[in-house]
Amino acid sequence: DDDDDDDEFAMTPAEQFGAPKAPPGSWASCLRIVHPADVAKENGGAKQVIEMTGNEAALCACHVYFPVANEVFLAVGTAVGLTFAPRDCDGGFVHLYRYLEDGTVTLVHKTPLDGVPGAMCGFKGRLLLGCGNALRLYDFGKKKLLRKVENRNFPNFITTVHASGDRIYVGDVQESFHFVKYKREDLSLIIVADDVQPRHITAALPLDYDTMAGADKFGNVFVARLAQDVSADIEEDPTGGKASGGTLNGAPRKVEHVAQFHVGETVCALTKGTLQAGGLECMLYATLMGTVGALMPFTSRADVDFATHLEMHVRQENPPLLGRDHMAYRSAYFPVKDVVDGDLCEQYVTLPAETQRAIAEEMDRTPAEVMKKLEDLRAKIA
């Protein structure tokens, strides 16, 4: 049998057919410490590489400050023998690393888990961890992390965890965002609000205390917000939401969608930042296909009116080559809401001169003024 296997491999050279694939549940992963200034060097700026052993797949990582130890640690969540269909594993670990003076790390201890760690973040001097459908709060221990609080009432699998103040924002793999309140008095995690849309969250970004930006696996970017009176009600509720039970196993309160846009590719990363010194802060996204894009907030009603009207005119005068309606595309899963397609507006400069002049006259401007306005909007971020 071994000779037959060797003959089979010899008949299928790796150059043509690719390297032989490992069976499901086989993993190799590593922790790489990189210095940003040395990325252009031969080793990619890597100061240290730690290989994970025991068939572990590293899935999430974060920095966490423990007041007991009075230092910042690096926490890494791993799963052993992970398979995706069905999602299962032979256990997992939280590796806790301490930073040394030269910027490298050393392992402090490993905490065993009974599920797949999907996301983690630091929270009030402790570690928040999403393990399967459970949200847990761990404190520092000398031999392993100590579990303090747990909530197992999330629908499927936790993919993102963020925190601000006493509020925790949890993204589920199929059921969108859940707003969770932490009650210090009785050490409890209470789900106080969720979403009515079953979104498959792939990335999340807190914009402010009541607002979350998110992306789902179908290529949609959206912004969900708690209404101001609902947020105040949550903060003032002495029971923390226990008294007002939800309907159909849901939370007692719901978030509202204030913006929605279909990108067309699965967004796997979201962050806030500026692309130039003194530039306008915008929301940056990266997709599975390699696209990097930016969503810029409008700062004046005049800019909103200009971009909305220009989008409307270009949509009519320059329909897609294959005949698909632009509005239907950007509303592929949910109706587009309060987002202007900048890529479509940029097509104004490619239109024939007569069409440009006709659109500009409809907007009470000259073609040069329209192009200047587009350049000014673009220059705000890049």
Short mmCIF file of C-alpha atoms in Angstrom, two decimals:
data_model
loop_
_atom_site.label_atom_id
_atom_site.label_comp_id
_atom_site.label_asym_id
_atom_site.label_seq_id
_atom_site.Cartn_x
_atom_site.Cartn_y
_atom_site.Cartn_z
CA ASP A 1 0.00 0.00 0.00
CA ASP A 2 2.83 2.37 0.81
CA ASP A 3 4.34 1.72 -2.62
CA ASP A 4 1.00 2.53 -4.25
CA ASP A 5 0.81 5.81 -2.32
CA ASP A 6 4.34 6.73 -3.37
CA ASP A 7 3.52 5.96 -7.01
CA GLU A 8 0.39 8.10 -6.76
CA PHE A 9 2.35 11.07 -5.43
CA ALA A 10 4.97 10.59 -8.16
CA MET A 11 2.25 10.64 -10.82
CA THR A 12 0.83 13.94 -9.50
CA PRO A 13 3.73 16.40 -9.29
CA ALA A 14 3.12 19.31 -6.90
CA GLU A 15 4.02 21.87 -9.59
CA GLN A 16 0.96 20.87 -11.62
CA PHE A 17 -1.55 19.63 -9.08
CA GLY A 18 -0.50 21.55 -5.96
CA ALA A 19 0.78 20.19 -2.67
CA PRO A 20 -1.12 17.28 -1.11
CA LYS A 21 -3.77 18.58 1.29
CA ALA A 22 -4.01 17.57 4.92
CA PRO A 23 -7.24 15.94 6.17
CA PRO A 24 -9.92 18.10 7.88
CA GLY A 25 -8.99 19.19 11.37
CA SER A 26 -5.25 19.48 10.63
CA TRP A 27 -3.77 22.89 11.41
CA ALA A 28 -0.49 24.77 11.57
CA SER A 29 -0.37 28.33 12.86
CA CYS A 30 2.09 30.68 14.50
CA LEU A 31 2.38 33.90 16.49
CA ARG A 32 4.60 36.45 14.75
CA ILE A 33 5.90 39.61 16.45
CA VAL A 34 6.61 42.22 13.74
CA HIS A 35 8.31 45.62 13.98
CA PRO A 36 6.49 47.97 11.56
CA ALA A 37 9.64 49.88 10.63
CA ASP A 38 11.40 46.69 9.47
CA VAL A 39 8.63 45.27 7.26
CA ALA A 40 10.68 45.88 4.08
CA LYS A 41 13.55 43.68 5.31
CA GLU A 42 14.10 40.08 4.26
CA ASN A 43 12.25 38.47 7.17
CA GLY A 44 9.36 40.93 6.95
CA GLY A 45 10.37 42.68 10.19
CA ALA A 46 9.66 39.59 12.31
CA LYS A 47 11.32 39.87 15.72
CA GLN A 48 9.96 36.54 16.93
CA VAL A 49 7.97 33.59 15.56
CA ILE A 50 6.28 31.12 17.93
CA GLU A 51 4.91 27.98 16.29
CA MET A 52 1.71 26.57 17.78
CA THR A 53 2.02 22.89 18.60
CA GLY A 54 -0.56 20.17 19.19
CA ASN A 55 -2.67 20.83 16.06
CA GLU A 56 -3.75 24.26 17.38
CA ALA A 57 -5.28 26.95 15.17
CA ALA A 58 -4.79 30.51 16.41
CA LEU A 59 -8.11 32.33 15.88
CA CYS A 60 -8.05 35.59 17.87
CA ALA A 61 -5.70 37.78 19.88
CA CYS A 62 -5.79 40.99 21.91
CA HIS A 63 -3.90 43.01 24.50
CA VAL A 64 -5.29 42.93 28.02
CA TYR A 65 -4.22 44.83 31.15
CA PHE A 66 -4.51 43.00 34.49
CA PRO A 67 -4.26 45.36 37.51
CA VAL A 68 -3.28 42.43 39.76
CA ALA A 69 -0.10 41.90 37.75
CA ASN A 70 0.13 45.61 36.82
CA GLU A 71 1.19 44.94 33.23
CA VAL A 72 -0.18 44.45 29.73
CA PHE A 73 -0.30 40.88 28.41
CA LEU A 74 -0.91 39.41 24.96
CA ALA A 75 -3.76 36.87 24.92
CA VAL A 76 -4.14 34.42 22.02
CA GLY A 77 -7.12 32.08 21.59
CA THR A 78 -6.55 28.73 19.89
CA ALA A 79 -8.69 25.70 18.98
CA VAL A 80 -7.42 22.10 18.71
CA GLY A 81 -8.47 20.01 15.70
CA LEU A 82 -10.92 22.65 14.43
CA THR A 83 -13.42 21.69 11.72
CA PHE A 84 -15.95 24.08 10.15
CA ALA A 85 -18.72 21.82 8.82
CA PRO A 86 -19.86 21.01 11.39
CA ARG A 87 -18.06 23.53 13.62
CA ASP A 88 -16.33 21.38 16.22
CA CYS A 89 -13.00 21.03 17.99
CA ASP A 90 -11.19 18.88 20.52
CA GLY A 91 -10.91 21.78 22.96
CA GLY A 92 -9.07 25.06 23.00
CA PHE A 93 -6.70 27.26 24.96
CA VAL A 94 -6.04 30.87 25.88
CA HIS A 95 -2.29 31.47 25.71
CA LEU A 96 -1.15 34.38 27.88
CA TYR A 97 2.16 35.98 26.91
CA ARG A 98 4.27 38.52 28.80
CA TYR A 99 6.27 41.16 26.91
CA LEU A 100 10.02 41.30 27.52
CA GLU A 101 12.22 44.39 27.31
CA ASP A 102 13.43 43.59 23.79
CA GLY A 103 9.84 43.45 22.44
CA THR A 104 9.60 39.66 22.30
CA VAL A 105 7.14 37.61 24.36
CA THR A 106 7.31 34.63 26.69
CA LEU A 107 4.48 32.25 27.63
CA VAL A 108 3.02 32.73 31.12
CA HIS A 109 0.39 29.95 31.09
CA LYS A 110 -2.32 28.24 29.02
CA THR A 111 -5.98 28.13 30.09
CA PRO A 112 -8.00 25.18 28.70
CA LEU A 113 -11.38 25.87 27.01
CA ASP A 114 -14.31 23.63 26.13
CA GLY A 115 -15.11 25.29 22.78
CA VAL A 116 -13.87 27.42 19.90
CA PRO A 117 -12.64 30.90 20.96
CA GLY A 118 -14.10 33.26 18.37
CA ALA A 119 -13.23 36.72 19.73
CA MET A 120 -11.72 38.44 22.76
CA CYS A 121 -11.00 41.91 24.14
CA GLY A 122 -9.83 43.60 27.33
CA PHE A 123 -12.54 44.89 29.66
CA LYS A 124 -12.10 46.69 33.01
CA GLY A 125 -8.84 44.93 33.85
CA ARG A 126 -10.16 41.52 32.79
CA LEU A 127 -10.44 39.46 29.61
CA LEU A 128 -13.73 39.12 27.71
CA LEU A 129 -13.85 35.94 25.65
CA GLY A 130 -16.45 34.62 23.21
CA CYS A 131 -16.24 30.82 23.37
CA GLY A 132 -18.82 29.16 21.13
CA ASN A 133 -22.14 30.79 22.06
CA ALA A 134 -20.94 31.81 25.54
CA LEU A 135 -19.52 35.17 26.63
CA ARG A 136 -17.10 34.82 29.54
CA LEU A 137 -15.14 37.20 31.75
CA TYR A 138 -11.76 35.97 32.97
CA ASP A 139 -9.46 37.40 35.65
CA PHE A 140 -5.73 36.90 36.09
CA GLY A 141 -4.47 33.83 37.91
CA LYS A 142 -0.94 32.58 38.56
CA LYS A 143 -1.45 29.16 36.93
CA LYS A 144 -4.39 29.88 34.61
CA LEU A 145 -7.09 32.48 33.98
CA LEU A 146 -10.01 32.44 36.43
CA ARG A 147 -13.56 32.46 35.05
CA LYS A 148 -15.72 35.04 36.86
CA VAL A 149 -18.89 35.53 34.81
CA GLU A 150 -20.60 33.68 31.96
CA ASN A 151 -23.62 34.23 29.71
CA ARG A 152 -24.62 31.32 27.44
CA ASN A 153 -27.72 32.96 25.92
CA PHE A 154 -26.24 33.96 22.56
CA PRO A 155 -27.83 32.28 19.52
CA ASN A 156 -25.01 30.58 17.62
CA PHE A 157 -21.36 31.57 17.71
CA ILE A 158 -19.68 34.80 18.84
CA THR A 159 -17.45 36.30 16.12
CA THR A 160 -16.71 39.84 17.45
CA VAL A 161 -16.45 41.38 20.92
CA HIS A 162 -15.92 45.07 21.72
CA ALA A 163 -16.46 47.07 24.91
CA SER A 164 -16.93 50.65 26.06
CA GLY A 165 -17.73 51.66 29.63
CA ASP A 166 -20.14 49.13 31.11
CA ARG A 167 -21.46 48.20 27.67
CA ILE A 168 -20.28 45.25 25.58
CA TYR A 169 -21.00 44.82 21.86
CA VAL A 170 -21.17 41.20 20.70
CA GLY A 171 -21.43 40.11 17.05
CA ASP A 172 -23.00 36.72 16.30
CA VAL A 173 -22.19 34.59 13.26
CA GLN A 174 -25.87 34.61 12.15
CA GLU A 175 -27.82 37.01 14.39
CA SER A 176 -26.17 40.43 14.09
CA PHE A 177 -25.24 42.56 17.11
CA HIS A 178 -26.18 42.12 20.75
CA PHE A 179 -25.71 44.96 23.24
CA VAL A 180 -24.74 43.59 26.65
CA LYS A 181 -24.63 45.43 29.98
CA TYR A 182 -22.20 44.41 32.72
CA LYS A 183 -23.54 44.74 36.26
CA ARG A 184 -20.69 44.96 38.71
CA GLU A 185 -22.98 44.59 41.75
CA ASP A 186 -24.06 40.99 41.06
CA LEU A 187 -21.37 40.12 38.45
CA SER A 188 -23.81 39.50 35.61
CA LEU A 189 -23.82 40.00 31.83
CA ILE A 190 -27.32 40.95 30.61
CA ILE A 191 -28.36 41.19 26.94
CA VAL A 192 -30.27 44.49 26.79
CA ALA A 193 -30.72 44.97 23.01
CA ASP A 194 -30.33 43.08 19.75
CA ASP A 195 -31.11 43.36 16.04
CA VAL A 196 -34.21 42.29 14.10
CA GLN A 197 -32.18 41.50 10.95
CA PRO A 198 -30.37 38.11 10.94
CA ARG A 199 -27.00 39.37 9.73
CA HIS A 200 -23.96 37.08 9.43
CA ILE A 201 -21.33 39.30 11.05
CA THR A 202 -17.78 39.18 9.67
CA ALA A 203 -16.40 42.50 11.01
CA ALA A 204 -17.44 45.11 13.58
CA LEU A 205 -16.36 48.59 14.61
CA PRO A 206 -17.72 50.73 17.51
CA LEU A 207 -18.36 54.28 16.31
CA ASP A 208 -19.65 55.69 19.60
CA TYR A 209 -21.33 54.49 22.81
CA ASP A 210 -24.65 53.75 21.06
CA THR A 211 -23.49 53.02 17.49
CA MET A 212 -21.88 50.01 15.84
CA ALA A 213 -20.69 49.63 12.26
CA GLY A 214 -20.69 46.10 10.93
CA ALA A 215 -20.26 43.97 7.83
CA ASP A 216 -21.84 40.65 6.91
CA LYS A 217 -20.64 37.79 4.73
CA PHE A 218 -22.95 38.77 1.85
CA GLY A 219 -21.05 41.99 1.15
CA ASN A 220 -23.15 44.51 3.13
CA VAL A 221 -21.79 47.31 5.33
CA PHE A 222 -24.24 48.84 7.78
CA VAL A 223 -24.51 51.06 10.85
CA ALA A 224 -26.77 50.04 13.75
CA ARG A 225 -27.66 52.47 16.54
CA LEU A 226 -29.59 52.47 19.78
CA ALA A 227 -32.09 55.34 19.88
CA GLN A 228 -31.21 58.03 22.41
CA ASP A 229 -34.24 57.40 24.62
CA VAL A 230 -33.66 53.62 24.51
CA SER A 231 -30.01 54.08 25.49
CA ALA A 232 -30.99 56.35 28.40
CA ASP A 233 -33.61 53.82 29.48
CA ILE A 234 -30.96 51.07 29.57
CA GLU A 235 -28.63 53.20 31.69
CA GLU A 236 -31.36 54.17 34.17
CA ASP A 237 -32.96 50.72 34.50
CA PRO A 238 -32.13 49.54 38.06
CA THR A 239 -32.66 45.88 37.10
CA GLY A 240 -30.31 46.15 34.12
CA GLY A 241 -32.99 44.82 31.80
CA LYS A 242 -34.03 41.75 33.80
CA ALA A 243 -37.54 43.04 34.51
CA SER A 244 -38.52 43.73 30.90
CA GLY A 245 -38.35 40.40 29.12
CA GLY A 246 -38.15 40.21 25.34
CA THR A 247 -40.46 38.45 22.93
CA LEU A 248 -39.62 35.32 20.90
CA ASN A 249 -36.45 34.72 22.93
CA GLY A 250 -35.09 38.13 21.86
CA ALA A 251 -33.84 41.10 23.84
CA PRO A 252 -36.35 43.63 25.22
CA ARG A 253 -35.00 46.46 23.01
CA LYS A 254 -33.95 46.68 19.36
CA VAL A 255 -31.37 48.68 17.45
CA GLU A 256 -32.16 50.85 14.43
CA HIS A 257 -30.28 50.77 11.12
CA VAL A 258 -29.17 54.28 10.19
CA ALA A 259 -27.04 53.39 7.13
CA GLN A 260 -26.85 50.44 4.73
CA PHE A 261 -24.74 49.81 1.62
CA HIS A 262 -23.95 46.73 -0.50
CA VAL A 263 -20.22 46.66 -1.28
CA GLY A 264 -20.41 43.48 -3.35
CA GLU A 265 -17.50 41.66 -1.68
CA THR A 266 -17.26 40.06 1.75
CA VAL A 267 -15.79 42.67 4.11
CA CYS A 268 -13.42 41.03 6.57
CA ALA A 269 -11.95 44.09 8.37
CA LEU A 270 -13.24 47.48 9.55
CA THR A 271 -11.34 50.27 11.25
CA LYS A 272 -11.37 54.05 11.76
CA GLY A 273 -8.49 56.26 10.72
CA THR A 274 -7.10 59.08 8.61
CA LEU A 275 -5.17 58.56 5.38
CA GLN A 276 -3.23 61.82 5.59
CA ALA A 277 -2.11 64.29 8.25
CA GLY A 278 -5.03 66.53 9.18
CA GLY A 279 -7.40 64.52 7.01
CA LEU A 280 -10.99 63.68 7.85
CA GLU A 281 -11.45 60.53 9.94
CA CYS A 282 -13.21 57.88 7.88
CA MET A 283 -14.22 54.24 8.12
CA LEU A 284 -11.84 51.97 6.21
CA TYR A 285 -12.77 48.48 5.09
CA ALA A 286 -10.89 45.58 3.48
CA THR A 287 -12.53 42.75 1.58
CA LEU A 288 -11.81 39.10 0.91
CA MET A 289 -10.90 39.90 -2.71
CA GLY A 290 -8.25 42.46 -1.70
CA THR A 291 -10.22 45.68 -2.09
CA VAL A 292 -9.47 48.52 0.35
CA GLY A 293 -12.19 51.17 0.53
CA ALA A 294 -13.23 54.14 2.64
CA LEU A 295 -16.60 55.41 3.82
CA MET A 296 -16.41 59.15 4.53
CA PRO A 297 -18.89 61.00 6.75
CA PHE A 298 -20.42 64.13 5.26
CA THR A 299 -19.84 67.27 7.32
CA SER A 300 -22.48 69.57 5.80
CA ARG A 301 -25.97 69.35 4.33
CA ALA A 302 -24.72 71.09 1.16
CA ASP A 303 -22.27 68.22 0.49
CA VAL A 304 -25.05 65.67 1.04
CA ASP A 305 -27.36 67.43 -1.44
CA PHE A 306 -24.58 67.76 -4.03
CA ALA A 307 -23.50 64.10 -3.86
CA THR A 308 -27.07 62.77 -3.78
CA HIS A 309 -28.16 64.76 -6.82
CA LEU A 310 -24.98 63.95 -8.75
CA GLU A 311 -25.44 60.23 -8.01
CA MET A 312 -29.05 60.43 -9.21
CA HIS A 313 -28.12 62.13 -12.51
CA VAL A 314 -25.13 59.86 -13.27
CA ARG A 315 -27.28 56.82 -12.51
CA GLN A 316 -29.74 57.95 -15.20
CA GLU A 317 -27.24 59.16 -17.80
CA ASN A 318 -24.64 56.39 -17.47
CA PRO A 319 -26.41 53.06 -16.87
CA PRO A 320 -24.30 49.92 -16.31
CA LEU A 321 -22.93 48.16 -19.40
CA LEU A 322 -24.88 44.94 -18.77
CA GLY A 323 -28.14 46.72 -18.02
CA ARG A 324 -28.45 45.96 -14.33
CA ASP A 325 -30.05 48.73 -12.28
CA HIS A 326 -27.50 50.47 -10.05
CA MET A 327 -29.98 51.08 -7.25
CA ALA A 328 -30.98 47.39 -7.27
CA TYR A 329 -27.32 46.34 -7.04
CA ARG A 330 -26.51 48.57 -4.06
CA SER A 331 -29.73 47.29 -2.43
CA ALA A 332 -29.05 43.61 -3.20
CA TYR A 333 -29.99 42.36 0.30
CA PHE A 334 -31.31 45.42 2.14
CA PRO A 335 -32.44 48.78 0.67
CA VAL A 336 -29.52 51.19 0.44
CA LYS A 337 -29.91 53.89 3.07
CA ASP A 338 -28.09 57.20 3.61
CA VAL A 339 -24.95 56.16 1.67
CA VAL A 340 -23.89 57.77 -1.63
CA ASP A 341 -21.91 55.66 -4.11
CA GLY A 342 -18.71 57.65 -4.59
CA ASP A 343 -17.47 55.32 -7.35
CA LEU A 344 -20.55 56.19 -9.41
CA CYS A 345 -20.11 59.92 -8.80
CA GLU A 346 -16.48 59.67 -9.97
CA GLN A 347 -17.74 58.44 -13.37
CA TYR A 348 -18.95 61.99 -14.08
CA VAL A 349 -15.54 62.94 -15.47
CA THR A 350 -15.70 60.07 -18.00
CA LEU A 351 -19.03 61.18 -19.51
CA PRO A 352 -19.25 63.02 -22.86
CA ALA A 353 -18.99 66.81 -22.65
CA GLU A 354 -22.66 67.32 -23.62
CA THR A 355 -23.82 64.97 -20.87
CA GLN A 356 -21.56 66.66 -18.33
CA ARG A 357 -22.96 70.06 -19.29
CA ALA A 358 -26.56 68.83 -19.06
CA ILE A 359 -26.04 67.33 -15.58
CA ALA A 360 -24.22 70.48 -14.38
CA GLU A 361 -27.05 72.71 -15.61
CA GLU A 362 -29.58 70.56 -13.74
CA MET A 363 -27.52 71.20 -10.59
CA ASP A 364 -27.12 74.95 -11.32
CA ARG A 365 -23.36 74.60 -11.72
CA THR A 366 -20.77 74.44 -14.48
CA PRO A 367 -18.92 71.16 -15.30
CA ALA A 368 -15.73 72.67 -13.90
CA GLU A 369 -17.45 73.43 -10.58
CA VAL A 370 -18.78 69.89 -10.35
CA MET A 371 -15.31 68.42 -10.96
CA LYS A 372 -13.76 70.84 -8.45
CA LYS A 373 -16.32 69.80 -5.83
CA LEU A 374 -15.56 66.11 -6.46
CA GLU A 375 -11.82 66.78 -6.05
CA ASP A 376 -12.44 68.66 -2.80
CA LEU A 377 -14.47 65.75 -1.37
CA ARG A 378 -11.74 63.29 -2.38
CA ALA A 379 -8.99 65.49 -0.92
CA LYS A 380 -10.64 65.42 2.53
CA ILE A 381 -9.49 61.86 3.12
CA ALA A 382 -6.67 61.11 0.65
#
